[in-house]
Short mmCIF file of N, CA and C in Angstrom, two decimals:
data_model
loop_
_atom_site.label_atom_id
_atom_site.label_comp_id
_atom_site.label_asym_id
_atom_site.label_seq_id
_atom_site.Cartn_x
_atom_site.Cartn_y
_atom_site.Cartn_z
N MET A 140 -6.48 35.75 14.91
CA MET A 140 -5.30 34.90 14.94
C MET A 140 -5.74 33.46 15.22
N ARG A 141 -5.16 32.52 14.48
CA ARG A 141 -5.49 31.11 14.65
C ARG A 141 -4.92 30.58 15.96
N LYS A 142 -5.55 29.52 16.46
CA LYS A 142 -5.09 28.93 17.71
C LYS A 142 -3.65 28.44 17.60
N SER A 143 -3.30 27.88 16.44
CA SER A 143 -1.93 27.39 16.26
C SER A 143 -0.93 28.54 16.31
N GLU A 144 -1.31 29.70 15.78
CA GLU A 144 -0.43 30.87 15.83
C GLU A 144 -0.27 31.37 17.26
N VAL A 145 -1.36 31.31 18.02
CA VAL A 145 -1.31 31.72 19.43
C VAL A 145 -0.38 30.78 20.19
N LEU A 146 -0.52 29.47 19.95
CA LEU A 146 0.35 28.50 20.63
C LEU A 146 1.81 28.70 20.24
N ALA A 147 2.07 29.00 18.97
CA ALA A 147 3.44 29.25 18.52
C ALA A 147 4.02 30.47 19.23
N ALA A 148 3.21 31.52 19.35
CA ALA A 148 3.66 32.73 20.05
C ALA A 148 3.93 32.43 21.52
N GLU A 149 3.08 31.61 22.14
CA GLU A 149 3.28 31.23 23.54
C GLU A 149 4.56 30.41 23.69
N SER A 150 4.86 29.56 22.71
CA SER A 150 6.08 28.75 22.76
C SER A 150 7.31 29.65 22.72
N VAL A 151 7.29 30.64 21.85
CA VAL A 151 8.41 31.59 21.75
C VAL A 151 8.54 32.36 23.06
N SER A 152 7.41 32.75 23.63
CA SER A 152 7.42 33.48 24.89
C SER A 152 8.01 32.62 26.01
N CYS A 153 7.62 31.35 26.07
CA CYS A 153 8.17 30.43 27.08
C CYS A 153 9.67 30.28 26.91
N LEU A 154 10.11 30.15 25.67
CA LEU A 154 11.54 30.02 25.39
C LEU A 154 12.29 31.27 25.85
N ASN A 155 11.75 32.43 25.54
CA ASN A 155 12.40 33.69 25.95
C ASN A 155 12.46 33.81 27.47
N LYS A 156 11.38 33.45 28.15
CA LYS A 156 11.36 33.51 29.62
C LYS A 156 12.39 32.56 30.21
N ALA A 157 12.46 31.34 29.65
CA ALA A 157 13.42 30.36 30.16
C ALA A 157 14.85 30.85 29.95
N LEU A 158 15.13 31.42 28.78
CA LEU A 158 16.47 31.94 28.51
C LEU A 158 16.81 33.10 29.45
N CYS A 159 15.86 33.99 29.70
CA CYS A 159 16.09 35.10 30.63
C CYS A 159 16.35 34.57 32.04
N HIS A 160 15.58 33.55 32.44
CA HIS A 160 15.75 32.96 33.76
C HIS A 160 17.13 32.31 33.87
N LEU A 161 17.53 31.58 32.84
CA LEU A 161 18.87 30.97 32.83
C LEU A 161 19.95 32.05 32.91
N LYS A 162 19.76 33.14 32.15
CA LYS A 162 20.73 34.24 32.16
C LYS A 162 20.86 34.81 33.57
N ASP A 163 19.71 35.01 34.24
CA ASP A 163 19.73 35.53 35.61
C ASP A 163 20.46 34.58 36.55
N ILE A 164 20.20 33.29 36.41
CA ILE A 164 20.86 32.29 37.26
C ILE A 164 22.36 32.32 37.02
N TRP A 165 22.75 32.35 35.77
CA TRP A 165 24.18 32.34 35.44
C TRP A 165 24.88 33.60 35.96
N GLU A 166 24.18 34.75 35.85
CA GLU A 166 24.77 35.99 36.38
C GLU A 166 24.90 35.92 37.89
N GLU A 167 23.87 35.40 38.56
CA GLU A 167 23.88 35.29 40.02
C GLU A 167 25.00 34.36 40.49
N ILE A 168 25.18 33.27 39.76
CA ILE A 168 26.24 32.32 40.09
C ILE A 168 27.60 32.94 39.81
N GLY A 169 27.67 33.77 38.80
CA GLY A 169 28.93 34.40 38.42
C GLY A 169 29.63 33.71 37.27
N ILE A 170 28.87 33.07 36.43
CA ILE A 170 29.45 32.39 35.27
C ILE A 170 29.89 33.46 34.27
N PRO A 171 31.13 33.35 33.78
CA PRO A 171 31.64 34.35 32.83
C PRO A 171 30.85 34.36 31.52
N GLU A 172 30.96 35.47 30.82
CA GLU A 172 30.20 35.69 29.58
C GLU A 172 30.48 34.62 28.53
N ASP A 173 31.73 34.22 28.36
CA ASP A 173 32.04 33.22 27.34
C ASP A 173 31.37 31.88 27.66
N GLN A 174 31.31 31.52 28.95
CA GLN A 174 30.63 30.27 29.34
C GLN A 174 29.11 30.40 29.19
N ARG A 175 28.59 31.59 29.45
CA ARG A 175 27.15 31.81 29.25
C ARG A 175 26.79 31.64 27.78
N LEU A 176 27.66 32.14 26.90
CA LEU A 176 27.43 31.97 25.47
C LEU A 176 27.47 30.50 25.09
N GLN A 177 28.41 29.76 25.66
CA GLN A 177 28.48 28.32 25.39
C GLN A 177 27.21 27.61 25.86
N ARG A 178 26.77 27.94 27.05
CA ARG A 178 25.56 27.30 27.61
C ARG A 178 24.32 27.69 26.80
N THR A 179 24.27 28.95 26.39
CA THR A 179 23.15 29.39 25.56
C THR A 179 23.16 28.63 24.23
N ASN A 180 24.34 28.41 23.70
CA ASN A 180 24.48 27.65 22.46
C ASN A 180 24.01 26.20 22.66
N VAL A 181 24.32 25.61 23.82
CA VAL A 181 23.86 24.25 24.13
C VAL A 181 22.33 24.22 24.17
N VAL A 182 21.73 25.22 24.81
CA VAL A 182 20.26 25.31 24.86
C VAL A 182 19.70 25.39 23.45
N LYS A 183 20.29 26.27 22.65
CA LYS A 183 19.83 26.43 21.26
C LYS A 183 19.93 25.11 20.50
N ASN A 184 21.05 24.41 20.66
CA ASN A 184 21.24 23.13 19.95
C ASN A 184 20.23 22.08 20.41
N HIS A 185 19.94 22.04 21.72
CA HIS A 185 18.93 21.09 22.22
C HIS A 185 17.56 21.38 21.61
N ILE A 186 17.20 22.65 21.60
CA ILE A 186 15.89 23.03 21.06
C ILE A 186 15.84 22.76 19.56
N LYS A 187 16.91 23.12 18.86
CA LYS A 187 16.97 22.86 17.42
C LYS A 187 16.86 21.37 17.13
N SER A 188 17.58 20.56 17.90
CA SER A 188 17.54 19.10 17.72
C SER A 188 16.13 18.57 17.95
N LEU A 189 15.50 19.03 19.01
CA LEU A 189 14.13 18.60 19.31
C LEU A 189 13.18 18.99 18.18
N LEU A 190 13.28 20.23 17.72
CA LEU A 190 12.40 20.68 16.64
C LEU A 190 12.68 19.95 15.34
N ASP A 191 13.95 19.70 15.03
CA ASP A 191 14.30 18.94 13.82
C ASP A 191 13.70 17.54 13.88
N MET A 192 13.78 16.91 15.05
CA MET A 192 13.22 15.57 15.22
C MET A 192 11.70 15.60 15.02
N MET A 193 11.05 16.60 15.59
CA MET A 193 9.59 16.71 15.45
C MET A 193 9.21 16.95 13.99
N VAL A 194 9.97 17.78 13.29
CA VAL A 194 9.68 18.04 11.87
C VAL A 194 9.83 16.76 11.06
N LYS A 195 10.88 15.98 11.33
CA LYS A 195 11.08 14.71 10.62
C LYS A 195 9.91 13.76 10.87
N GLU A 196 9.45 13.69 12.11
CA GLU A 196 8.31 12.83 12.43
C GLU A 196 7.06 13.26 11.68
N GLU A 197 6.83 14.55 11.61
CA GLU A 197 5.64 15.06 10.92
C GLU A 197 5.76 14.86 9.41
N GLU A 198 6.96 15.03 8.87
CA GLU A 198 7.17 14.77 7.44
C GLU A 198 6.95 13.30 7.13
N SER A 199 7.39 12.43 8.04
CA SER A 199 7.18 11.00 7.87
C SER A 199 5.68 10.68 7.90
N LEU A 200 4.96 11.31 8.81
CA LEU A 200 3.51 11.13 8.88
C LEU A 200 2.86 11.56 7.58
N ARG A 201 3.28 12.72 7.07
CA ARG A 201 2.72 13.22 5.82
C ARG A 201 3.00 12.24 4.68
N GLN A 202 4.22 11.70 4.62
CA GLN A 202 4.57 10.76 3.56
C GLN A 202 3.75 9.48 3.66
N ARG A 203 3.54 8.98 4.89
CA ARG A 203 2.70 7.79 5.07
C ARG A 203 1.27 8.07 4.62
N LEU A 204 0.80 9.27 4.89
CA LEU A 204 -0.55 9.66 4.48
C LEU A 204 -0.65 9.73 2.96
N VAL A 205 0.35 10.31 2.31
CA VAL A 205 0.36 10.37 0.84
C VAL A 205 0.37 8.95 0.26
N SER A 206 1.18 8.07 0.84
CA SER A 206 1.24 6.68 0.37
C SER A 206 -0.09 5.97 0.58
N SER A 207 -0.72 6.21 1.71
CA SER A 207 -2.01 5.60 2.00
C SER A 207 -3.08 6.09 1.02
N ILE A 208 -3.07 7.39 0.74
CA ILE A 208 -4.03 7.95 -0.22
C ILE A 208 -3.83 7.31 -1.59
N GLN A 209 -2.58 7.17 -2.01
CA GLN A 209 -2.31 6.58 -3.32
C GLN A 209 -2.74 5.12 -3.35
N ALA A 210 -2.46 4.38 -2.28
CA ALA A 210 -2.86 2.96 -2.22
C ALA A 210 -4.38 2.84 -2.25
N CYS A 211 -5.07 3.71 -1.52
CA CYS A 211 -6.54 3.68 -1.51
C CYS A 211 -7.09 4.03 -2.89
N ARG A 212 -6.48 5.02 -3.55
CA ARG A 212 -6.91 5.39 -4.91
C ARG A 212 -6.75 4.20 -5.85
N THR A 213 -5.62 3.53 -5.76
CA THR A 213 -5.36 2.37 -6.61
C THR A 213 -6.41 1.29 -6.36
N ASP A 214 -6.68 1.01 -5.08
CA ASP A 214 -7.70 0.02 -4.73
C ASP A 214 -9.07 0.43 -5.27
N MET A 215 -9.40 1.72 -5.12
CA MET A 215 -10.69 2.21 -5.58
C MET A 215 -10.81 2.09 -7.09
N GLU A 216 -9.77 2.47 -7.82
CA GLU A 216 -9.80 2.36 -9.29
C GLU A 216 -9.96 0.91 -9.72
N LYS A 217 -9.24 0.02 -9.08
CA LYS A 217 -9.32 -1.41 -9.39
C LYS A 217 -10.73 -1.94 -9.13
N LEU A 218 -11.30 -1.56 -7.99
CA LEU A 218 -12.65 -2.02 -7.65
C LEU A 218 -13.69 -1.44 -8.60
N CYS A 219 -13.54 -0.17 -8.97
CA CYS A 219 -14.49 0.45 -9.91
C CYS A 219 -14.46 -0.27 -11.25
N LEU A 220 -13.25 -0.61 -11.73
CA LEU A 220 -13.15 -1.35 -12.98
C LEU A 220 -13.78 -2.73 -12.84
N GLU A 221 -13.45 -3.40 -11.76
CA GLU A 221 -13.95 -4.75 -11.53
C GLU A 221 -15.47 -4.77 -11.40
N LEU A 222 -16.03 -3.75 -10.76
CA LEU A 222 -17.48 -3.69 -10.56
C LEU A 222 -18.18 -2.95 -11.69
N GLN A 223 -17.41 -2.49 -12.67
CA GLN A 223 -17.93 -1.76 -13.82
C GLN A 223 -18.72 -0.52 -13.38
N LEU A 224 -18.10 0.24 -12.49
CA LEU A 224 -18.69 1.48 -12.00
C LEU A 224 -17.83 2.65 -12.43
N ASN A 225 -18.44 3.82 -12.52
CA ASN A 225 -17.68 5.03 -12.82
C ASN A 225 -16.82 5.38 -11.62
N ALA A 226 -15.66 5.95 -11.88
CA ALA A 226 -14.77 6.36 -10.80
C ALA A 226 -15.43 7.48 -9.99
N PHE A 227 -15.16 7.48 -8.71
CA PHE A 227 -15.70 8.51 -7.84
C PHE A 227 -14.91 9.80 -8.02
N GLU A 228 -15.60 10.91 -7.91
CA GLU A 228 -14.93 12.20 -7.98
C GLU A 228 -14.53 12.62 -6.58
N GLU A 229 -13.28 13.03 -6.45
CA GLU A 229 -12.79 13.45 -5.14
C GLU A 229 -13.11 14.92 -4.91
N GLU A 230 -13.38 15.25 -3.65
CA GLU A 230 -13.62 16.64 -3.29
C GLU A 230 -12.31 17.41 -3.37
N SER A 231 -12.41 18.66 -3.73
CA SER A 231 -11.21 19.49 -3.74
C SER A 231 -11.26 20.44 -2.54
N GLY A 232 -10.10 20.90 -2.15
CA GLY A 232 -10.02 21.86 -1.06
C GLY A 232 -10.20 21.25 0.32
N ILE A 233 -9.98 19.94 0.46
CA ILE A 233 -10.09 19.32 1.78
C ILE A 233 -8.71 18.87 2.24
N SER A 234 -8.58 18.62 3.52
CA SER A 234 -7.29 18.22 4.07
C SER A 234 -6.92 16.81 3.61
N MET A 235 -5.65 16.50 3.73
CA MET A 235 -5.18 15.17 3.35
C MET A 235 -5.83 14.10 4.23
N LEU A 236 -6.00 14.39 5.51
CA LEU A 236 -6.64 13.42 6.41
C LEU A 236 -8.08 13.15 5.97
N GLN A 237 -8.81 14.21 5.63
CA GLN A 237 -10.19 14.03 5.19
C GLN A 237 -10.24 13.31 3.86
N GLN A 238 -9.32 13.64 2.97
CA GLN A 238 -9.25 12.99 1.66
C GLN A 238 -9.00 11.49 1.83
N GLU A 239 -8.05 11.13 2.69
CA GLU A 239 -7.74 9.72 2.93
C GLU A 239 -8.93 9.01 3.54
N ASN A 240 -9.60 9.66 4.47
CA ASN A 240 -10.78 9.08 5.10
C ASN A 240 -11.90 8.87 4.09
N ASN A 241 -12.14 9.86 3.22
CA ASN A 241 -13.19 9.74 2.21
C ASN A 241 -12.91 8.58 1.25
N ILE A 242 -11.67 8.51 0.77
CA ILE A 242 -11.33 7.46 -0.19
C ILE A 242 -11.42 6.09 0.48
N ARG A 243 -10.91 5.98 1.71
CA ARG A 243 -10.98 4.71 2.44
C ARG A 243 -12.43 4.28 2.65
N THR A 244 -13.31 5.23 2.96
CA THR A 244 -14.73 4.92 3.14
C THR A 244 -15.33 4.41 1.83
N GLN A 245 -14.97 5.04 0.71
CA GLN A 245 -15.47 4.58 -0.59
C GLN A 245 -14.95 3.19 -0.92
N VAL A 246 -13.69 2.92 -0.60
CA VAL A 246 -13.13 1.59 -0.85
C VAL A 246 -13.88 0.54 -0.03
N GLU A 247 -14.16 0.86 1.23
CA GLU A 247 -14.90 -0.08 2.08
C GLU A 247 -16.30 -0.35 1.51
N ALA A 248 -16.96 0.70 1.01
CA ALA A 248 -18.28 0.52 0.40
C ALA A 248 -18.19 -0.34 -0.86
N LEU A 249 -17.15 -0.11 -1.66
CA LEU A 249 -16.97 -0.92 -2.88
C LEU A 249 -16.67 -2.37 -2.54
N LEU A 250 -15.90 -2.60 -1.48
CA LEU A 250 -15.61 -3.97 -1.06
C LEU A 250 -16.89 -4.68 -0.60
N LYS A 251 -17.76 -3.95 0.08
CA LYS A 251 -19.05 -4.53 0.49
C LYS A 251 -19.90 -4.87 -0.74
N GLU A 252 -19.91 -3.94 -1.70
CA GLU A 252 -20.65 -4.17 -2.95
C GLU A 252 -20.11 -5.40 -3.66
N LYS A 253 -18.79 -5.52 -3.71
CA LYS A 253 -18.18 -6.68 -4.37
C LYS A 253 -18.57 -7.96 -3.63
N ALA A 254 -18.51 -7.94 -2.31
CA ALA A 254 -18.86 -9.13 -1.52
C ALA A 254 -20.31 -9.52 -1.76
N GLN A 255 -21.21 -8.53 -1.83
CA GLN A 255 -22.62 -8.82 -2.09
C GLN A 255 -22.79 -9.44 -3.47
N ARG A 256 -22.12 -8.87 -4.46
CA ARG A 256 -22.23 -9.41 -5.81
C ARG A 256 -21.66 -10.82 -5.89
N MET A 257 -20.54 -11.05 -5.22
CA MET A 257 -19.95 -12.38 -5.24
C MET A 257 -20.87 -13.38 -4.53
N GLN A 258 -21.54 -12.94 -3.48
CA GLN A 258 -22.49 -13.81 -2.79
C GLN A 258 -23.67 -14.13 -3.72
N GLN A 259 -24.15 -13.12 -4.44
CA GLN A 259 -25.22 -13.35 -5.42
C GLN A 259 -24.75 -14.32 -6.49
N LEU A 260 -23.53 -14.12 -6.97
CA LEU A 260 -22.98 -15.00 -8.00
C LEU A 260 -22.89 -16.43 -7.49
N LYS A 261 -22.44 -16.58 -6.27
CA LYS A 261 -22.32 -17.92 -5.69
C LYS A 261 -23.69 -18.59 -5.63
N ALA A 262 -24.69 -17.84 -5.18
CA ALA A 262 -26.05 -18.40 -5.10
C ALA A 262 -26.56 -18.77 -6.49
N LEU A 263 -26.31 -17.89 -7.46
CA LEU A 263 -26.76 -18.17 -8.83
C LEU A 263 -26.02 -19.36 -9.43
N LEU A 264 -24.74 -19.48 -9.15
CA LEU A 264 -23.98 -20.62 -9.65
C LEU A 264 -24.49 -21.93 -9.04
N GLU A 265 -24.83 -21.87 -7.76
CA GLU A 265 -25.38 -23.06 -7.11
C GLU A 265 -26.72 -23.43 -7.73
N GLN A 266 -27.55 -22.42 -7.99
CA GLN A 266 -28.84 -22.68 -8.64
C GLN A 266 -28.63 -23.22 -10.04
N GLU A 267 -27.67 -22.63 -10.75
CA GLU A 267 -27.40 -23.10 -12.11
C GLU A 267 -26.89 -24.54 -12.09
N GLN A 268 -26.05 -24.85 -11.11
CA GLN A 268 -25.55 -26.22 -11.01
C GLN A 268 -26.70 -27.18 -10.73
N ASP A 269 -27.62 -26.78 -9.86
CA ASP A 269 -28.79 -27.61 -9.58
C ASP A 269 -29.60 -27.83 -10.86
N LEU A 270 -29.80 -26.74 -11.62
CA LEU A 270 -30.53 -26.85 -12.88
C LEU A 270 -29.80 -27.78 -13.85
N CYS A 271 -28.49 -27.61 -13.95
CA CYS A 271 -27.71 -28.44 -14.86
C CYS A 271 -27.78 -29.91 -14.45
N ASP A 272 -27.78 -30.15 -13.14
CA ASP A 272 -27.91 -31.53 -12.67
C ASP A 272 -29.27 -32.10 -13.06
N ILE A 273 -30.31 -31.30 -12.90
CA ILE A 273 -31.67 -31.74 -13.25
C ILE A 273 -31.78 -31.97 -14.76
N LEU A 274 -31.20 -31.04 -15.54
CA LEU A 274 -31.32 -31.10 -16.99
C LEU A 274 -30.22 -31.92 -17.66
N CYS A 275 -29.30 -32.42 -16.86
CA CYS A 275 -28.16 -33.19 -17.37
C CYS A 275 -27.41 -32.41 -18.45
N SER A 276 -27.06 -31.18 -18.14
CA SER A 276 -26.33 -30.35 -19.10
C SER A 276 -25.10 -29.75 -18.43
N GLU A 277 -24.26 -29.10 -19.26
CA GLU A 277 -23.03 -28.49 -18.77
C GLU A 277 -23.32 -27.15 -18.09
N LEU A 278 -22.46 -26.80 -17.15
CA LEU A 278 -22.55 -25.52 -16.46
C LEU A 278 -22.14 -24.41 -17.42
N TYR A 279 -22.89 -23.31 -17.41
CA TYR A 279 -22.59 -22.15 -18.26
C TYR A 279 -21.27 -21.56 -17.81
N GLY A 280 -20.29 -21.42 -18.69
CA GLY A 280 -18.92 -21.08 -18.35
C GLY A 280 -18.58 -19.65 -18.01
N PRO A 281 -19.03 -18.63 -18.73
CA PRO A 281 -18.47 -17.29 -18.56
C PRO A 281 -18.61 -16.69 -17.17
N LEU A 282 -19.51 -17.16 -16.35
CA LEU A 282 -19.66 -16.54 -15.03
C LEU A 282 -18.51 -16.89 -14.10
N CYS A 283 -17.95 -18.07 -14.29
CA CYS A 283 -16.82 -18.53 -13.49
C CYS A 283 -16.79 -17.90 -12.10
N ARG A 284 -15.74 -17.14 -11.85
CA ARG A 284 -15.58 -16.55 -10.53
C ARG A 284 -15.35 -15.04 -10.60
N LEU A 285 -15.63 -14.43 -11.75
CA LEU A 285 -15.48 -12.98 -11.86
C LEU A 285 -16.60 -12.30 -11.12
N CYS A 286 -16.34 -11.11 -10.64
CA CYS A 286 -17.38 -10.35 -9.96
C CYS A 286 -18.36 -9.87 -11.02
N PRO A 287 -19.62 -10.25 -10.91
CA PRO A 287 -20.58 -9.91 -11.96
C PRO A 287 -21.02 -8.46 -11.91
N HIS A 288 -21.40 -7.97 -13.07
CA HIS A 288 -22.03 -6.67 -13.20
C HIS A 288 -23.45 -6.85 -12.67
N THR A 289 -24.06 -5.81 -12.15
CA THR A 289 -25.41 -5.95 -11.61
C THR A 289 -26.38 -6.45 -12.66
N GLY A 290 -26.18 -6.08 -13.92
CA GLY A 290 -27.04 -6.54 -15.00
C GLY A 290 -26.89 -8.03 -15.26
N THR A 291 -25.69 -8.56 -15.06
CA THR A 291 -25.45 -9.98 -15.29
C THR A 291 -26.28 -10.83 -14.35
N THR A 292 -26.28 -10.47 -13.08
CA THR A 292 -27.07 -11.26 -12.13
C THR A 292 -28.56 -11.09 -12.42
N GLY A 293 -28.95 -9.93 -12.89
CA GLY A 293 -30.35 -9.70 -13.25
C GLY A 293 -30.78 -10.55 -14.43
N GLU A 294 -29.88 -10.74 -15.40
CA GLU A 294 -30.20 -11.57 -16.56
C GLU A 294 -30.41 -13.02 -16.18
N LEU A 295 -29.71 -13.45 -15.16
CA LEU A 295 -29.80 -14.85 -14.76
C LEU A 295 -30.97 -15.13 -13.83
N GLN A 296 -31.54 -14.10 -13.25
CA GLN A 296 -32.65 -14.28 -12.31
C GLN A 296 -33.85 -14.98 -12.94
N PRO A 297 -34.27 -14.67 -14.20
CA PRO A 297 -35.44 -15.34 -14.76
C PRO A 297 -35.29 -16.86 -14.84
N ALA A 298 -34.08 -17.34 -14.89
CA ALA A 298 -33.87 -18.79 -14.98
C ALA A 298 -34.23 -19.50 -13.69
N ARG A 299 -34.44 -18.78 -12.62
CA ARG A 299 -34.73 -19.39 -11.33
C ARG A 299 -36.04 -20.18 -11.35
N GLY A 300 -37.02 -19.73 -12.10
CA GLY A 300 -38.31 -20.41 -12.12
C GLY A 300 -38.36 -21.58 -13.08
N GLN A 301 -37.33 -21.80 -13.84
CA GLN A 301 -37.34 -22.84 -14.86
C GLN A 301 -37.19 -24.26 -14.34
N PRO A 302 -36.62 -24.53 -13.17
CA PRO A 302 -36.44 -25.94 -12.80
C PRO A 302 -37.75 -26.71 -12.75
N GLU A 303 -38.75 -26.12 -12.15
CA GLU A 303 -40.02 -26.83 -12.05
C GLU A 303 -40.64 -27.02 -13.43
N HIS A 304 -40.51 -26.00 -14.27
CA HIS A 304 -41.09 -26.03 -15.61
C HIS A 304 -40.40 -27.06 -16.48
N ARG A 305 -39.07 -27.15 -16.37
CA ARG A 305 -38.31 -28.02 -17.27
C ARG A 305 -37.98 -29.37 -16.64
N GLU A 306 -38.30 -29.54 -15.37
CA GLU A 306 -37.95 -30.78 -14.70
C GLU A 306 -38.58 -31.98 -15.38
N GLY A 307 -39.78 -31.81 -15.85
CA GLY A 307 -40.47 -32.90 -16.53
C GLY A 307 -39.86 -33.23 -17.87
N GLU A 308 -39.17 -32.26 -18.48
CA GLU A 308 -38.57 -32.47 -19.80
C GLU A 308 -37.23 -33.19 -19.73
N ALA A 309 -36.58 -33.15 -18.58
CA ALA A 309 -35.23 -33.70 -18.46
C ALA A 309 -35.25 -35.21 -18.44
N VAL A 310 -34.33 -35.77 -19.19
CA VAL A 310 -34.14 -37.21 -19.19
C VAL A 310 -32.64 -37.45 -19.12
N CYS A 311 -32.19 -38.07 -18.05
CA CYS A 311 -30.74 -38.27 -17.87
C CYS A 311 -30.29 -39.54 -18.51
#
């Protein structure tokens, strides 16, 4: 038997004991049967109200979790497209909490990857601007501010050694 089932059984047992104790008190006091039924009904309504409230809270938690998972999936898909990466495959048969945690972790990793690429792009753009200043030419346009593919930054790396080589050729 699962621990949750044991706790549920203990809860029912506590409820039964409390109702029996109340019944004994009411009998000892001499409360008539119709009033005992009314009081028992009040107890039932209180417990039902409490349980209904708890169920609503848990359903709300579940809905927030579903919304969070969907938002994380959307962010992950957007980042994968932007970074030109294949979409991650989600594990099956795991809890919603674990699923949300896994997707959120992947999104954080993709955001770090994007930040690194943007930092590389910024450094390359600064180098390119320095080269353009030396060579008196226009800045290469397509890199603008898009997050580069890893191959794009690799293609631009060989140009790093050219300033010294071409500096003598430049005439402004």
